[in-house]
Amino acid sequence: MEKAITLSEKAPPAKPARSNRKVENREDKTRVRLSQQVIISTAADLFARNGFGATSLDDIGEALGVTKGALYYHIKNKEEILKLIFMTVLAVSEEPLRQIARAEIPPADKLNRAIAHHSAVAADRSPAMQVFYREDVHLTGPFAREIAARKKAYERLFEEIIEEGIRLGQFRQDIDPKIAAFGILGMCNWLSQWYRPGRAYNPQQIASFFSQLAEFGLVLQDEK
Amino acid sequence: MEKAITLSEKAPPAKPARSNRKVENREDKTRVRLSQQVIISTAADLFARNGFGATSLDDIGEALGVTKGALYYHIKNKEEILKLIFMTVLAVSEEPLRQIARAEIPPADKLNRAIAHHSAVAADRSPAMQVFYREDVHLTGPFAREIAARKKAYERLFEEIIEEGIRLGQFRQDIDPKIAAFGILGMCNWLSQWYRPGRAYNPQQIASFFSQLAEFGLVLQDEK
DNA sequence: CACAGATTCTACCGCATGTTTAAATAAATA
DNA sequence: TATTTATTTAAACATGCGGTAGAATCTGTG
């Protein structure tokens, strides 16, 4: 039962002076307690920056000051981390939009609020949102289908708001609601690609620009 | 100079009956001639569908009916395939937009054409565009910086068109040109995420909807 | 047909990665 | 303190991947 002989004999387990690790850990401030929450949060950052496939569990462990083995006490496997990130995004985005869609206010106001809501999610949860829209190809099986369905339902709410506006004669009749919904969603989603906190504008201001754009457009009407 | 002893002794080179492969190849129609072009085109499809990291050279070879070894006669390595995809996108998008930006026409017309151009690229080169905006994290070194710079220059052209419209008093004064440019670009870029050929609308029609949205918005002004 | 160059295949290497296991340690409890 | 439970480590594993080298095959040309 010979072991495979590799070329580079790694430094054999020379029982390195134990507890030299503890020193390192203590010095980098109070170590954050490991949990699903911090794992998926850290993982979302890394996935957003380097991609799901290019981020190893070693990377995640290193970012947390822990060996990758420790991660397995809190999560089932790598894909579950991804799944949890997707669930996080849906958890903060679905219900508020549903409430906006069924509120009893003019369609233009609904659109305003929907844009504000979605922009806020895209900006505040930027890493998770980037993962949500870039790494969906790595989901498999029933969960992948569920995410796709809920994503579509979410988009459909935007569509319905626009349909309502058209039906009530408040929105232009010559624009396809599905295309318009995709356009507006694309506008907001793109936020997560370029927005970084602490820049010139905050998410609310950006959302207000987007609302102006979506409602009235850029071109100055000769009003009156 | 012993080789490493592995556990599973692969079936030794038992010289399998040669030329059983040729039959397979002949039957699947006339085989496409291998070249950089078809490699990057096929790779773009696979990268777009499964991601760069999750697509192996074996996958690309299999899609082309060829072993991965053959690929290396035409390309240097995997990253070069990615680079060539990026170059393709820039090759078809940069120059036309520059011409639109410097044309002597009203800013609104420039914006129209820019949106039509960018939408067309996003729709027609959908796989390459998806790769362009999703897999940039896998570029390294000077090339990564060059792509980032040219991407920014491209966005800047949209921004300048809007600035011109504002300066000439033809666009609303209360919208930040940079934010508006990002919004419009996001709208178009998102196309490559959902557009599939042969659906209800073609790229020109979609672009026209987007132009309406960006210029006049959704809300019906009480004109008169 | 003979030859040369172009192209592809086969077989392999080294390495990184996701996952598992048992042992070691830390924290909680009594 | 003694014992149990929770958490982390260390080490190994199986696998798949990017990349390489040389043999094999194809293609065109004299």
PDB file of C-alpha atoms (C1' of nucleotides) in Angstrom, chain A residues 2-11, chain B residues 1-6, chain C residues 13-16, chain D residues 12-15:
ATOM      1  CA  GLU A   2       2.698   2.427  -1.072  1.00  0.00           C
ATOM      2  CA  LYS A   3       1.955   6.089  -1.177  1.00  0.00           C
ATOM      3  CA  ALA A   4       2.539   7.954  -4.380  1.00  0.00           C
ATOM      4  CA  ILE A   5       6.001   9.460  -4.361  1.00  0.00           C
ATOM      5  CA  THR A   6       5.977  13.071  -5.329  1.00  0.00           C
ATOM      6  CA  LEU A   7       8.984  15.050  -6.430  1.00  0.00           C
ATOM      7  CA  SER A   8       8.893  17.717  -3.807  1.00  0.00           C
ATOM      8  CA  GLU A   9       8.973  16.237  -0.371  1.00  0.00           C
ATOM      9  CA  LYS A  10       6.971  18.728   1.558  1.00  0.00           C
ATOM     10  CA  ALA A  11       8.378  19.549   4.926  1.00  0.00           C
TER      11      ALA A  11
ATOM     12  CA  MET B   1      14.038   8.068 -11.566  1.00  0.00           C
ATOM     13  CA  GLU B   2      10.883   6.211 -10.695  1.00  0.00           C
ATOM     14  CA  LYS B   3       7.546   7.509 -11.820  1.00  0.00           C
ATOM     15  CA  ALA B   4       4.964   8.140  -9.189  1.00  0.00           C
ATOM     16  CA  ILE B   5       2.948   5.037  -8.575  1.00  0.00           C
ATOM     17  CA  THR B   6      -0.723   5.710  -8.827  1.00  0.00           C
TER      18      THR B   6
ATOM     19  C1'  DC C  13       2.265  15.195 -16.056  1.00  0.00           C
ATOM     20  C1'  DG C  14       1.744  18.297 -12.292  1.00  0.00           C
ATOM     21  C1'  DC C  15      -1.286  20.738  -9.795  1.00  0.00           C
ATOM     22  C1'  DA C  16      -5.342  22.732  -7.700  1.00  0.00           C
TER      23       DA C  16
ATOM     24  C1'  DA D  12      -5.156  12.582   2.694  1.00  0.00           C
ATOM     25  C1'  DC D  13      -8.185  11.357  -1.377  1.00  0.00           C
ATOM     26  C1'  DA D  14     -10.134  11.338  -5.873  1.00  0.00           C
ATOM     27  C1'  DT D  15     -10.975  13.912  -9.656  1.00  0.00           C
TER      28       DT D  15
END
